[in-house]
Coordinates of C-alpha atoms (C1' of nucleotides) in Angstrom, one line a residue:
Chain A
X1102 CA 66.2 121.0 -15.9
X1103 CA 65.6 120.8 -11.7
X1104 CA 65.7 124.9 -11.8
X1105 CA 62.9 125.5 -15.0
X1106 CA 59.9 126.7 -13.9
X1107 CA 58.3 123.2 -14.9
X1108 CA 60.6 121.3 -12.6
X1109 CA 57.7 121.2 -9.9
X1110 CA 55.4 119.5 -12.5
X1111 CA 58.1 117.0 -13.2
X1112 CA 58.4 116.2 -9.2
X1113 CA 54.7 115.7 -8.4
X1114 CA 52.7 115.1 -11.8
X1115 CA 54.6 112.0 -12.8
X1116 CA 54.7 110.6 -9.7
X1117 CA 51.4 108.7 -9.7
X1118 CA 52.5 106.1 -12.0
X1119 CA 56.3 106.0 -10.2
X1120 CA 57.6 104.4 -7.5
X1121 CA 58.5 107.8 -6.0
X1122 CA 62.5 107.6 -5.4
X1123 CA 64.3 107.7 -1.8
X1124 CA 67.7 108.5 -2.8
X1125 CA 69.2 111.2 -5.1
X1126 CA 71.1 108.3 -7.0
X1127 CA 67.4 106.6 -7.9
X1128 CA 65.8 110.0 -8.8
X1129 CA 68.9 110.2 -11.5
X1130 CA 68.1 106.9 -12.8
X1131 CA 64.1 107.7 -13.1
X1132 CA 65.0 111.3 -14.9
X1133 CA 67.7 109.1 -17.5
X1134 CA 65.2 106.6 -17.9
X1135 CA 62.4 109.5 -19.1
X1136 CA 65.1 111.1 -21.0
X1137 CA 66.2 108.2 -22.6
X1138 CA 62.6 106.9 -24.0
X1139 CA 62.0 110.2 -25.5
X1140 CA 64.7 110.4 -26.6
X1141 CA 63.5 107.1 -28.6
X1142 CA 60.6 108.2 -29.6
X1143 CA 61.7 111.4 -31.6
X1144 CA 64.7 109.9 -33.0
X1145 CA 63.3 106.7 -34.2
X1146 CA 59.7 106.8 -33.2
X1147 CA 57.4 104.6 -30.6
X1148 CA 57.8 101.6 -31.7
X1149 CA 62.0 101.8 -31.0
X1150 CA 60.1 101.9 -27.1
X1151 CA 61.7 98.7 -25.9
X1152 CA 62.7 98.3 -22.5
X1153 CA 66.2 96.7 -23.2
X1154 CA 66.7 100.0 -25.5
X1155 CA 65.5 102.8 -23.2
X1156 CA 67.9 100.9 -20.1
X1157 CA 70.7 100.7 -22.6
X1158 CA 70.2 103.9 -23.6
X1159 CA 69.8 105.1 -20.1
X1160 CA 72.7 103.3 -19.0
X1161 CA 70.9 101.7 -16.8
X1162 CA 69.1 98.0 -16.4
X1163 CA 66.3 96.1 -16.5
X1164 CA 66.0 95.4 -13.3
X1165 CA 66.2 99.0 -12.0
X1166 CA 63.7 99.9 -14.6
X1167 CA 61.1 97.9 -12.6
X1168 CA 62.0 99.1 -9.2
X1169 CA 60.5 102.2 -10.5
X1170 CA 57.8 101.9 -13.4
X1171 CA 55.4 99.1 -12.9
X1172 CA 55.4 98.3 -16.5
X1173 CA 56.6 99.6 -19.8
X1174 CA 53.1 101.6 -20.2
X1175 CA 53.7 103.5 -17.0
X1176 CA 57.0 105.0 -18.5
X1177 CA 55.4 105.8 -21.7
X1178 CA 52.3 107.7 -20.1
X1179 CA 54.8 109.4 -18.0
X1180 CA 57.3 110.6 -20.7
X1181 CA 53.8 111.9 -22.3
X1182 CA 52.3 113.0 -19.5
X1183 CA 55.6 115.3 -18.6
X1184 CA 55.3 116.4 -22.3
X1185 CA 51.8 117.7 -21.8
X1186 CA 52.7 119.3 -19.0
X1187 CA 55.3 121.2 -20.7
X1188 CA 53.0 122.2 -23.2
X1189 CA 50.5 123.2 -20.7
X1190 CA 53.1 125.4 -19.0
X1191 CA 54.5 126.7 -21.8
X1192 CA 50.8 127.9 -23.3
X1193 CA 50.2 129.2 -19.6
X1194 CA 53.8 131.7 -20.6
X1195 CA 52.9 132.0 -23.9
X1196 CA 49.2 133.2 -23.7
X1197 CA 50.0 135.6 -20.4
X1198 CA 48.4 138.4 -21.2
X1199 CA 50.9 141.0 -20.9
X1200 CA 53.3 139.5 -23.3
X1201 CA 50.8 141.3 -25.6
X1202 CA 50.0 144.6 -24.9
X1203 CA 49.9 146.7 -27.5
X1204 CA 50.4 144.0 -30.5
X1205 CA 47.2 143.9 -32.6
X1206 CA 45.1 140.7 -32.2
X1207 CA 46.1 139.3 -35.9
X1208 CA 50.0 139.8 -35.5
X1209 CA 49.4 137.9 -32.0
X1210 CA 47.6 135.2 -33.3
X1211 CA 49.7 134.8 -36.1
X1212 CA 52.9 134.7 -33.7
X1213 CA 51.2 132.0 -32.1
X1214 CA 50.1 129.8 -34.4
X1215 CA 53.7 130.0 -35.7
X1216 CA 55.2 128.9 -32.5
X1217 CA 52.9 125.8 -32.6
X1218 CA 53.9 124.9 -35.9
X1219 CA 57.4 125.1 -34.9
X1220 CA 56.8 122.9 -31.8
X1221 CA 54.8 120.3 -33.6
X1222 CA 57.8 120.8 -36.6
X1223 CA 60.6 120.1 -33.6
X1224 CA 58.8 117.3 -31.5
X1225 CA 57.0 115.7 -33.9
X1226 CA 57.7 112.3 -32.5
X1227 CA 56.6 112.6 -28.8
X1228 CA 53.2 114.6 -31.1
X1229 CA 52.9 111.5 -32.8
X1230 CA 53.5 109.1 -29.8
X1231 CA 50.7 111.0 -27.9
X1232 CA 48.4 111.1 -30.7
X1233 CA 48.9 106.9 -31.4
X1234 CA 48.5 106.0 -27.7
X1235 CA 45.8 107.9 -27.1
X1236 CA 44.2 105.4 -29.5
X1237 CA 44.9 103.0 -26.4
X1238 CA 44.6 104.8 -23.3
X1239 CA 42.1 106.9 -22.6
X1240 CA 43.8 109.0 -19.8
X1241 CA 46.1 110.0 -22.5
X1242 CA 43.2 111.2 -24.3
X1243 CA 42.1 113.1 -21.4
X1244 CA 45.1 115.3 -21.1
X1245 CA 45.1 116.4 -24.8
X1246 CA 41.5 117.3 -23.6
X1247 CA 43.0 119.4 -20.7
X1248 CA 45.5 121.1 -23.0
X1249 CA 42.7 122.0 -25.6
X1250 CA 41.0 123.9 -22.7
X1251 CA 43.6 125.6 -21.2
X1252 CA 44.3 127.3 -24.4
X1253 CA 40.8 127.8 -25.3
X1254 CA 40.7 129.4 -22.1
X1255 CA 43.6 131.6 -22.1
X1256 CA 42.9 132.6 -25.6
X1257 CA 39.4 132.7 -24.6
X1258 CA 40.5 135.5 -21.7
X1259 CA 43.1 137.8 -24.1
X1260 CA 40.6 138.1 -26.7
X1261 CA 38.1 139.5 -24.4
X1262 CA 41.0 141.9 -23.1
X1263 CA 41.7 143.6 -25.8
X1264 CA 38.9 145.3 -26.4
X1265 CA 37.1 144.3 -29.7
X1266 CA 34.2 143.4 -30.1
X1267 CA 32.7 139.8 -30.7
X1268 CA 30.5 138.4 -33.2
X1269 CA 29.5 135.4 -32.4
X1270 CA 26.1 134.0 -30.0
X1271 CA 29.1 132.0 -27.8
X1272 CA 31.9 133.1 -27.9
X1273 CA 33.7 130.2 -25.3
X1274 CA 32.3 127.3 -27.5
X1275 CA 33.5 129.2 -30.9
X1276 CA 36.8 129.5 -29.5
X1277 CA 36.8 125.8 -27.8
X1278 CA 35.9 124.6 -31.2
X1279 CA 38.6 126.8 -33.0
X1280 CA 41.5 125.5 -30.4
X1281 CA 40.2 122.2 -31.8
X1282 CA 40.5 121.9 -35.0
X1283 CA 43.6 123.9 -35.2
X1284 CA 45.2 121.2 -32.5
X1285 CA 43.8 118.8 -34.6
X1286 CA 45.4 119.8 -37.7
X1287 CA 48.9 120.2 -36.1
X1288 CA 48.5 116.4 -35.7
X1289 CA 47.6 115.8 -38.5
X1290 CA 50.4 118.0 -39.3
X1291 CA 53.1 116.0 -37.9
X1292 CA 52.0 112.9 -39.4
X1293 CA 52.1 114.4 -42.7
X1294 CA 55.8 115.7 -41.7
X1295 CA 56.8 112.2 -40.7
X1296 CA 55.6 110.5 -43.5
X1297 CA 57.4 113.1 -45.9
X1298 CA 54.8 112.5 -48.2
X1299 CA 54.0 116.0 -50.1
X1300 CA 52.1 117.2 -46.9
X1301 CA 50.8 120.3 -47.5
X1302 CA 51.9 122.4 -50.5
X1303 CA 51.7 125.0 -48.2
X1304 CA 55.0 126.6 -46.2
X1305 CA 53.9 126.6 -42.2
X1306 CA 54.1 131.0 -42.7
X1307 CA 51.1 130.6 -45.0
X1308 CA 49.7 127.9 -42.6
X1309 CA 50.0 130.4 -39.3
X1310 CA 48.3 133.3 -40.9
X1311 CA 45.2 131.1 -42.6
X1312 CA 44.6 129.8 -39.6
X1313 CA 44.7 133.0 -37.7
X1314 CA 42.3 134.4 -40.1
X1315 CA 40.0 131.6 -39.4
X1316 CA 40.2 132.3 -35.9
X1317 CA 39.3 136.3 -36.6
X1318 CA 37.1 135.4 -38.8
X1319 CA 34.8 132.9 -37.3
X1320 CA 35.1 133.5 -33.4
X1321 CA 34.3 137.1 -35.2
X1322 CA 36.5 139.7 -33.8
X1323 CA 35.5 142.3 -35.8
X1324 CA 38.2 145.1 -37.0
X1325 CA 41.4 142.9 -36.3
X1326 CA 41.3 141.4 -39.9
X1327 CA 42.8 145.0 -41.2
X1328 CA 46.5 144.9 -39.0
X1329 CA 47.5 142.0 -41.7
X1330 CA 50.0 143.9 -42.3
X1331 CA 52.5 140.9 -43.7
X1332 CA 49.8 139.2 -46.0
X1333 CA 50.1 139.6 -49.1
X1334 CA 47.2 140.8 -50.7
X1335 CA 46.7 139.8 -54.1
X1336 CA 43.2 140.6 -54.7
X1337 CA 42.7 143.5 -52.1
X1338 CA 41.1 142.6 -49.0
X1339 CA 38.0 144.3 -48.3
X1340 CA 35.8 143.3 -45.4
X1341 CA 32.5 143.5 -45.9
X1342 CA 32.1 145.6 -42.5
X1343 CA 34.5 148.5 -43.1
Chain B
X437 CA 28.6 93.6 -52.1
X438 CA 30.2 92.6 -55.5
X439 CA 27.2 94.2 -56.6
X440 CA 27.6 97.4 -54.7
X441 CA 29.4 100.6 -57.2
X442 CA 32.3 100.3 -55.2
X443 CA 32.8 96.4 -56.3
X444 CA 35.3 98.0 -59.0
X445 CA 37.3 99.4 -56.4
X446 CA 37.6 96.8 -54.7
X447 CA 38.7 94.2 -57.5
X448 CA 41.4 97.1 -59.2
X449 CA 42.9 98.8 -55.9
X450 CA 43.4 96.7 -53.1
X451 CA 45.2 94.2 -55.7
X452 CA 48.2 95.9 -55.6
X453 CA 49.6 94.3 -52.9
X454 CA 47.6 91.0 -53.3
X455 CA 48.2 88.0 -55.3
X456 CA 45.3 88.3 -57.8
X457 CA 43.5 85.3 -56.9
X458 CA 42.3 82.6 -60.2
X459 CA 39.2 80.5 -59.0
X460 CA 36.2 82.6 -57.7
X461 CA 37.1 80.2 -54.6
X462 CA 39.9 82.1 -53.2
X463 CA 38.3 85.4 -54.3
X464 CA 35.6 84.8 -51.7
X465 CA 38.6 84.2 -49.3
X466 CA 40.3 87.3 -50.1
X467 CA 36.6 88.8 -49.4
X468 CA 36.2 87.5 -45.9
X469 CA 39.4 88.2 -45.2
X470 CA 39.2 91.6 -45.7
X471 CA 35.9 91.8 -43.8
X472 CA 36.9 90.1 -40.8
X473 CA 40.0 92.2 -40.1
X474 CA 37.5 94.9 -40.7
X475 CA 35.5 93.6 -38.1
X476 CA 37.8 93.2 -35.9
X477 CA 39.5 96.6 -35.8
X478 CA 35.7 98.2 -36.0
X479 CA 35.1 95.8 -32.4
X480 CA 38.7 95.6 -30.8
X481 CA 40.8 98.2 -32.5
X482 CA 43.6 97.2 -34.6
X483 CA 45.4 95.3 -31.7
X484 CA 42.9 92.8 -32.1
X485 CA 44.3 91.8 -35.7
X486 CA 46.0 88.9 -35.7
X487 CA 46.9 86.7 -38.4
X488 CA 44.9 83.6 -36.0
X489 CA 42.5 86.1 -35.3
X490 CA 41.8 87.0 -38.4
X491 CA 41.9 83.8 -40.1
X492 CA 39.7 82.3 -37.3
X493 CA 37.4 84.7 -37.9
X494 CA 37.2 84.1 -42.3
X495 CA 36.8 81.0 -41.3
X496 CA 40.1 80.2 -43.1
X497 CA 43.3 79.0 -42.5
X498 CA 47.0 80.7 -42.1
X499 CA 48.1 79.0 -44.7
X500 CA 46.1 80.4 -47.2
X501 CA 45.9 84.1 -45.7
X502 CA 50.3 84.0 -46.6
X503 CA 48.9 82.8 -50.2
X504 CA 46.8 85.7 -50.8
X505 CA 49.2 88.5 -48.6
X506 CA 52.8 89.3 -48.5
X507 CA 52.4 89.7 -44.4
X508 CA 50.2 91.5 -42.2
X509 CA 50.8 94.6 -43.7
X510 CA 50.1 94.1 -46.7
X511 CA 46.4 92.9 -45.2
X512 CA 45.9 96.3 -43.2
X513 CA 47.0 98.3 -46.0
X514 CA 44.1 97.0 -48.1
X515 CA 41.3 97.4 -45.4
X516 CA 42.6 100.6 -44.9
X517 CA 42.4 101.3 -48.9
X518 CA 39.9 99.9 -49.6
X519 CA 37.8 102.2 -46.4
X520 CA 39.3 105.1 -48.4
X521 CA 37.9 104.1 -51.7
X522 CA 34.6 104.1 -50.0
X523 CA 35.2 107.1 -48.4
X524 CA 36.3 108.8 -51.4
X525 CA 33.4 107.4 -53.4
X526 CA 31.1 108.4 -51.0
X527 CA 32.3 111.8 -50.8
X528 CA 32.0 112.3 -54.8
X529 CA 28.5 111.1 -54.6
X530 CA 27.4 113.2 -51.3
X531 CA 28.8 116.6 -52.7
X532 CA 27.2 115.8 -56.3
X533 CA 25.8 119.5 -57.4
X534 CA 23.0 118.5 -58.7
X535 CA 22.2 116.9 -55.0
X536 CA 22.1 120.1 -53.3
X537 CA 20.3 122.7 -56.2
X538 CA 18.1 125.0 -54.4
X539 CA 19.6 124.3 -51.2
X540 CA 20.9 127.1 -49.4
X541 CA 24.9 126.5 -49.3
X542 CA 24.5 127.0 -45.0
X543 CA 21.9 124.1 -45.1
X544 CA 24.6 121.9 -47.2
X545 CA 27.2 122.2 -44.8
X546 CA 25.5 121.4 -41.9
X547 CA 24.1 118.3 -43.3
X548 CA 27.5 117.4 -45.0
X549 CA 29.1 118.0 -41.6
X550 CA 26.0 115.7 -40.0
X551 CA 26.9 112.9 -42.2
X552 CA 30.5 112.7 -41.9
X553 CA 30.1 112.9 -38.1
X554 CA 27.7 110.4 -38.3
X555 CA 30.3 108.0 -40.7
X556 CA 33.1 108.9 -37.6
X557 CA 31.0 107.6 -35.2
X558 CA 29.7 104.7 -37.1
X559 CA 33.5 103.5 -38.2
X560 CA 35.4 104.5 -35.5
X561 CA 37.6 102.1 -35.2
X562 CA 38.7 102.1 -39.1
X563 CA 39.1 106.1 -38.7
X564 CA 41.2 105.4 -35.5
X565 CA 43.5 102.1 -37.3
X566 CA 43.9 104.6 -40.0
X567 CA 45.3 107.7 -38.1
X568 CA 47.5 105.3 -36.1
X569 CA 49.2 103.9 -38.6
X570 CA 49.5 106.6 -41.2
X571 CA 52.1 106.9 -38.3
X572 CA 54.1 104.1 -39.6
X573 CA 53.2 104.2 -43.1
X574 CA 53.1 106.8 -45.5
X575 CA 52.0 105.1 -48.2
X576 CA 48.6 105.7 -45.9
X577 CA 49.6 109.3 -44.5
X578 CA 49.0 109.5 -48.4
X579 CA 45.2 108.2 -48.9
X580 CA 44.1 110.1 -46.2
X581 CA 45.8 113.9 -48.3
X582 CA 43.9 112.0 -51.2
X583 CA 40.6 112.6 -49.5
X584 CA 41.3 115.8 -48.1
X585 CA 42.1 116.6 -51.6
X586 CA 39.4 115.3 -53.4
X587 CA 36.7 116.9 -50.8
X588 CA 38.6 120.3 -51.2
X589 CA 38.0 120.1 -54.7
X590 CA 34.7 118.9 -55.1
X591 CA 33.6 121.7 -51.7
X592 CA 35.1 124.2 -54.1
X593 CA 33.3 123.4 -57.3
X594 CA 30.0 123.3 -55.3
X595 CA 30.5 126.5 -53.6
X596 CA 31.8 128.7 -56.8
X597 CA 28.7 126.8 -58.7
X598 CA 26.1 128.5 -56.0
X599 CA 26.3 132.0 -56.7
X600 CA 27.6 133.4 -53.8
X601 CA 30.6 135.9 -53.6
X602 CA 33.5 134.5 -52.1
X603 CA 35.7 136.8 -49.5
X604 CA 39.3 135.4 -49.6
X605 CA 42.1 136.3 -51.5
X606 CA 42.7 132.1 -52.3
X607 CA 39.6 130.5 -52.0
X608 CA 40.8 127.1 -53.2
X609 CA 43.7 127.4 -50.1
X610 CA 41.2 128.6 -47.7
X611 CA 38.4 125.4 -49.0
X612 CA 41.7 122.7 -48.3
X613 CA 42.9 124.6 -45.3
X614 CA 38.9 124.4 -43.7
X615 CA 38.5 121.0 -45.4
X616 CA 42.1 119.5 -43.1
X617 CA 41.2 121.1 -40.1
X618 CA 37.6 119.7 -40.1
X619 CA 39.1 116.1 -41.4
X620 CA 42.1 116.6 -38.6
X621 CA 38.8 117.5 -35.8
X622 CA 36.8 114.7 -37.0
X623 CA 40.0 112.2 -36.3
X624 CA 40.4 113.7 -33.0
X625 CA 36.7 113.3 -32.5
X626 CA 37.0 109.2 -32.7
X627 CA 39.7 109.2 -30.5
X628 CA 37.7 110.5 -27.7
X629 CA 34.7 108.8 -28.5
X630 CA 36.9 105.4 -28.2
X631 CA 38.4 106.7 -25.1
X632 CA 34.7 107.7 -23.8
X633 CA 36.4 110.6 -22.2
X634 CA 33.9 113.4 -21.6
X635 CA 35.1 114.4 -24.9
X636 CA 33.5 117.7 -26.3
X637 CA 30.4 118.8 -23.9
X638 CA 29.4 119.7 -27.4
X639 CA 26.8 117.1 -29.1
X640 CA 27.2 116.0 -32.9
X641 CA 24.1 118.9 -34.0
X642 CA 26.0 121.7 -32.5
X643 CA 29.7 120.7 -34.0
X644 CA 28.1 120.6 -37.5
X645 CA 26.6 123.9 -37.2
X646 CA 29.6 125.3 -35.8
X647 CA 32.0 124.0 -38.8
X648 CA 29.2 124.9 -41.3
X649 CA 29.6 128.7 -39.5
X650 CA 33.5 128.2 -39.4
X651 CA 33.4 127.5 -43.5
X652 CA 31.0 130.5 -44.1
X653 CA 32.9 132.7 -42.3
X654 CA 36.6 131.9 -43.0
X655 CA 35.9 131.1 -46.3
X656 CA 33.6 134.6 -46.7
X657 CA 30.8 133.1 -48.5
X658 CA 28.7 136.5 -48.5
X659 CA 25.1 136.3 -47.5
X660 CA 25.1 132.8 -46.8
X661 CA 25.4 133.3 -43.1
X662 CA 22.0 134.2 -42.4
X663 CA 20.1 131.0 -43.9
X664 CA 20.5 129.8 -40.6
X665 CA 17.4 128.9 -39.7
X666 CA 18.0 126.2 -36.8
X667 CA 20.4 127.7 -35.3
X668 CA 19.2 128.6 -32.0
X669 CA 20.6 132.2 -31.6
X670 CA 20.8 133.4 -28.8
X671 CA 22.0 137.1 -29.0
X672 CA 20.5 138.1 -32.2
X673 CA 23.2 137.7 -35.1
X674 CA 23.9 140.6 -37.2
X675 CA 26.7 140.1 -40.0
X676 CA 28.5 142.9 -40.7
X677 CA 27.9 143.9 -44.1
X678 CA 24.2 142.8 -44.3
Chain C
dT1393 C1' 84.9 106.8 15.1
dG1394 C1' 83.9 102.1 14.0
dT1395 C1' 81.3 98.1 13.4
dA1396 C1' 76.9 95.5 12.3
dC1397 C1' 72.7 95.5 10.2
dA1398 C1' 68.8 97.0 7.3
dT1399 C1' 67.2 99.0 3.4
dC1400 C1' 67.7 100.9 -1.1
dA1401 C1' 69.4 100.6 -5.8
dG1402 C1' 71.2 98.3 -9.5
dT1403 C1' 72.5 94.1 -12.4
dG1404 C1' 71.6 90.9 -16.3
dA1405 C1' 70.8 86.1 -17.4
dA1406 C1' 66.8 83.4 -17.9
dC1407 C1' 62.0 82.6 -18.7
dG1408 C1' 57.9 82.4 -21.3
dC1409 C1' 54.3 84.1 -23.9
dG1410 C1' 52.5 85.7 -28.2
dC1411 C1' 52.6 86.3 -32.6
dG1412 C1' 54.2 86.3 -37.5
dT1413 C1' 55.8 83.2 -40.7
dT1414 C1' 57.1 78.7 -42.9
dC1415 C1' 56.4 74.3 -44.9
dA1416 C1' 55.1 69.7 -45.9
dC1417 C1' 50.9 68.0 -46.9
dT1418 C1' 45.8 67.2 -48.5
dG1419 C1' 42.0 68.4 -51.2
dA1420 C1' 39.7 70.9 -55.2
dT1421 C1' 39.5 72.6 -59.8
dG1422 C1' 40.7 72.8 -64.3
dT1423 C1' 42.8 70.7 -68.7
dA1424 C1' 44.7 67.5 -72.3
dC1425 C1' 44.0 63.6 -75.1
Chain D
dT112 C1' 33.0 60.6 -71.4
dG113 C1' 36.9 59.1 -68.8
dT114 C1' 41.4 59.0 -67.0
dA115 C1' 46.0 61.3 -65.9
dC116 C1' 48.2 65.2 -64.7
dA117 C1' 49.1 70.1 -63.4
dT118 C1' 48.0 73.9 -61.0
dC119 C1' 45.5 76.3 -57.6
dA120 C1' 43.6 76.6 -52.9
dG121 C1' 43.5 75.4 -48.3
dT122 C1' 45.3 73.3 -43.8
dG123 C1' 47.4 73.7 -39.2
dA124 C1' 51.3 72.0 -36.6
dA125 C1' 55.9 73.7 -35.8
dC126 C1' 59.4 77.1 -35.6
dG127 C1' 61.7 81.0 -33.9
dC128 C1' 62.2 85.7 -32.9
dG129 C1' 61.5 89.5 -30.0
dC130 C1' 60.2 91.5 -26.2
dG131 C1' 58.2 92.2 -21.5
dT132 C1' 58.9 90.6 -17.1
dT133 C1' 61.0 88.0 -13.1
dC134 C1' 64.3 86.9 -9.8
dA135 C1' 68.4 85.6 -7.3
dC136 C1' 72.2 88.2 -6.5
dT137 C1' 75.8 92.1 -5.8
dG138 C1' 76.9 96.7 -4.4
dA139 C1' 75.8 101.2 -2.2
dT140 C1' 73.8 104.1 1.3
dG141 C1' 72.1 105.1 5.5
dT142 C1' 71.4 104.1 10.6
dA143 C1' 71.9 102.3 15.4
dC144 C1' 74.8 101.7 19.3

DNA sequence: TGTACATCAGTGAACGCGCGTTCACTGATGTAC
DNA sequence: TGTACATCAGTGAACGCGCGTTCACTGATGTAC
């Protein structure tokens, strides 16, 4: 984990709400003591978040739980905040530009939106726990803010790279708003998935390309809708356009 | 209120986790019970409910709040229902057909859109108590699929019924899909209204436009894009196959 | 290199607050004769 | 109509659990001379 490319964000992002360690032996104890309340919260949710638990689980103790985190809220903003920071660096990788040269805009979008689903489907919990304390904390709210415009803009950026045209009066805000709701439903998502009601009849494939289509369709990039080649058609598709 | 349509709701839903009460006395309890943990999570957020709290607030007694509920669940849960039933009635009556004849299907959304913003902003706090703890309970993950449901299908009826053609292979898919991530947005909205985060730059006039355009578009409702008459456009907008 | 001292890190029993829940009791409403 | 009794409704002090937090202490690491 110290040689990931994220390990920087873990050393100086986090800090703010952490007694920032002296000795290698303490910095141990903070990273088990993260590791441990996620940990937690995937397995058995937020409210399993009790201090006695996340020490026990860290093998650690009370005590040296609060030489570093002034309360039990600090810890929990910083296991989120070092989630969202994850994220943020993995959407950085994922939305580089020249991981898609060459793939039409659809296929890309679509590869996309299944990776999300996937991450939402695999850490549903720590999705969840950011989602209910954000009800509580508003600087949690603000970094699933951040993370909605870093991907707006990085999606924002490909899209104009590859060379369709646009059809829309602002393109930014049409995107912005897209990244939005399409966040917004993966939470949605993962509280469906958590509550194993019926969710959505729908499989997260059929999910993925919908909401690519959406994308195409109302940020307008005009021409991309044809490269579906993996939809399938029932009635055929004709755009209006071509 | 006991006069309101929703009354019946109220006296056949919420009862299922409720003793039924037998004097009219201890139905007026039941009443300002339910109001006052209603007011509290609209004012405090659902931290705020207490079982003192609450019963301080009715101007009741502990005592008789354990008479009427199993436990502080069971309370919740029927607030929360019982905001769903109104929600759900509400949406029957708002998306009525005969309410919008003659209205151009672009002018409906954006006023639909308008109001449920508007009811977001207005109940905030019940919107916010219920996404939290659909994370506990998915007995409530499952009133808010109801809705999303029920709007889906009422949308659908009132767009098939308005003569437009419809550009998607699945209509009724792509209607549910729009319908979740508008819902999922409008969650995601209260949170950072409560967290008075800068939230969206966007005001409440724009976002409804915007969704209105995302439903035209994903959805392909032909030649209902261009009854946009207060929509400031900026680079003249030219649909494709008009 | 060794000793003395200071600081850092870790420990876990004990405290106390808040809150959900119980329970023994009083008062109100309805019913039987 | 009046009295006796049963049931329903309401009361709030008391209980106890769980959890966050504190604190007096032990052990480990580093430093000065």
């Amino acid at each position: 984990m110290s040689t990931t490319p994220s390990a920087s964000n873990q050393q100086a992002r986090p800090l703010e709400w952490v007694k920032p360690p002296q000795q290698q032996r303490s910095q141990k104890t903070l990273a088990r003591l993260l590791d441990a309340a996620e940990g937690l919260i995937v397995e058995s949710g937020l409210d399993a978040v009790t201090v006695s638990a996340v020490t026990k689980r860290a093998g650690s103790s009370v005590g040296s739980f609060y030489a570093r985190f002034a309360d039990k809220e600090a810890l929990i903003r910083c296991v989120l905040e070092r989630f969202t920071d994850q994220a943020l660096a993995t959407a950085s990788a994922v939305l580089e530009p020249t991981r898609w040269e060459g793939v039409p805009v659809h296929d890309a979008l679509v590869a996309m939106m299944r990776f999300m689903l996937q991450v939402v489907d695999e850490r549903q919990g720590v999705v969840l726990a950011l989602l209910v304390r954000s009800a509580r904390d508003p600087e949690l709210t603000a970094l699933g803010q951040r993370l909605n415009d870093q991907i707006a803009v990085h999606l924002h950026g490909l899209i104009a790279q590859c060379g369709h045209a646009v059809d829309h009066d602002d393109a930014e805000t049409a995107i912005r708003m897209a990244v939005w709701m399409i966040l917004s439903a993966m939470q949605t998502r993962a509280l469906d998935k958590a509550g194993q009601a019926g969710a959505f009849e729908l499989d997260d494939d059929s999910i993925a390309q919908q909401m690519a289509l959406m994308i195409i369709r109302y940020v307008g990039i005009e021409g991309a809708e044809q490269a579906m080649e993996n939809v399938p058609a029932s009635g055929a598709r004709r755009a209006a356009g071509d």
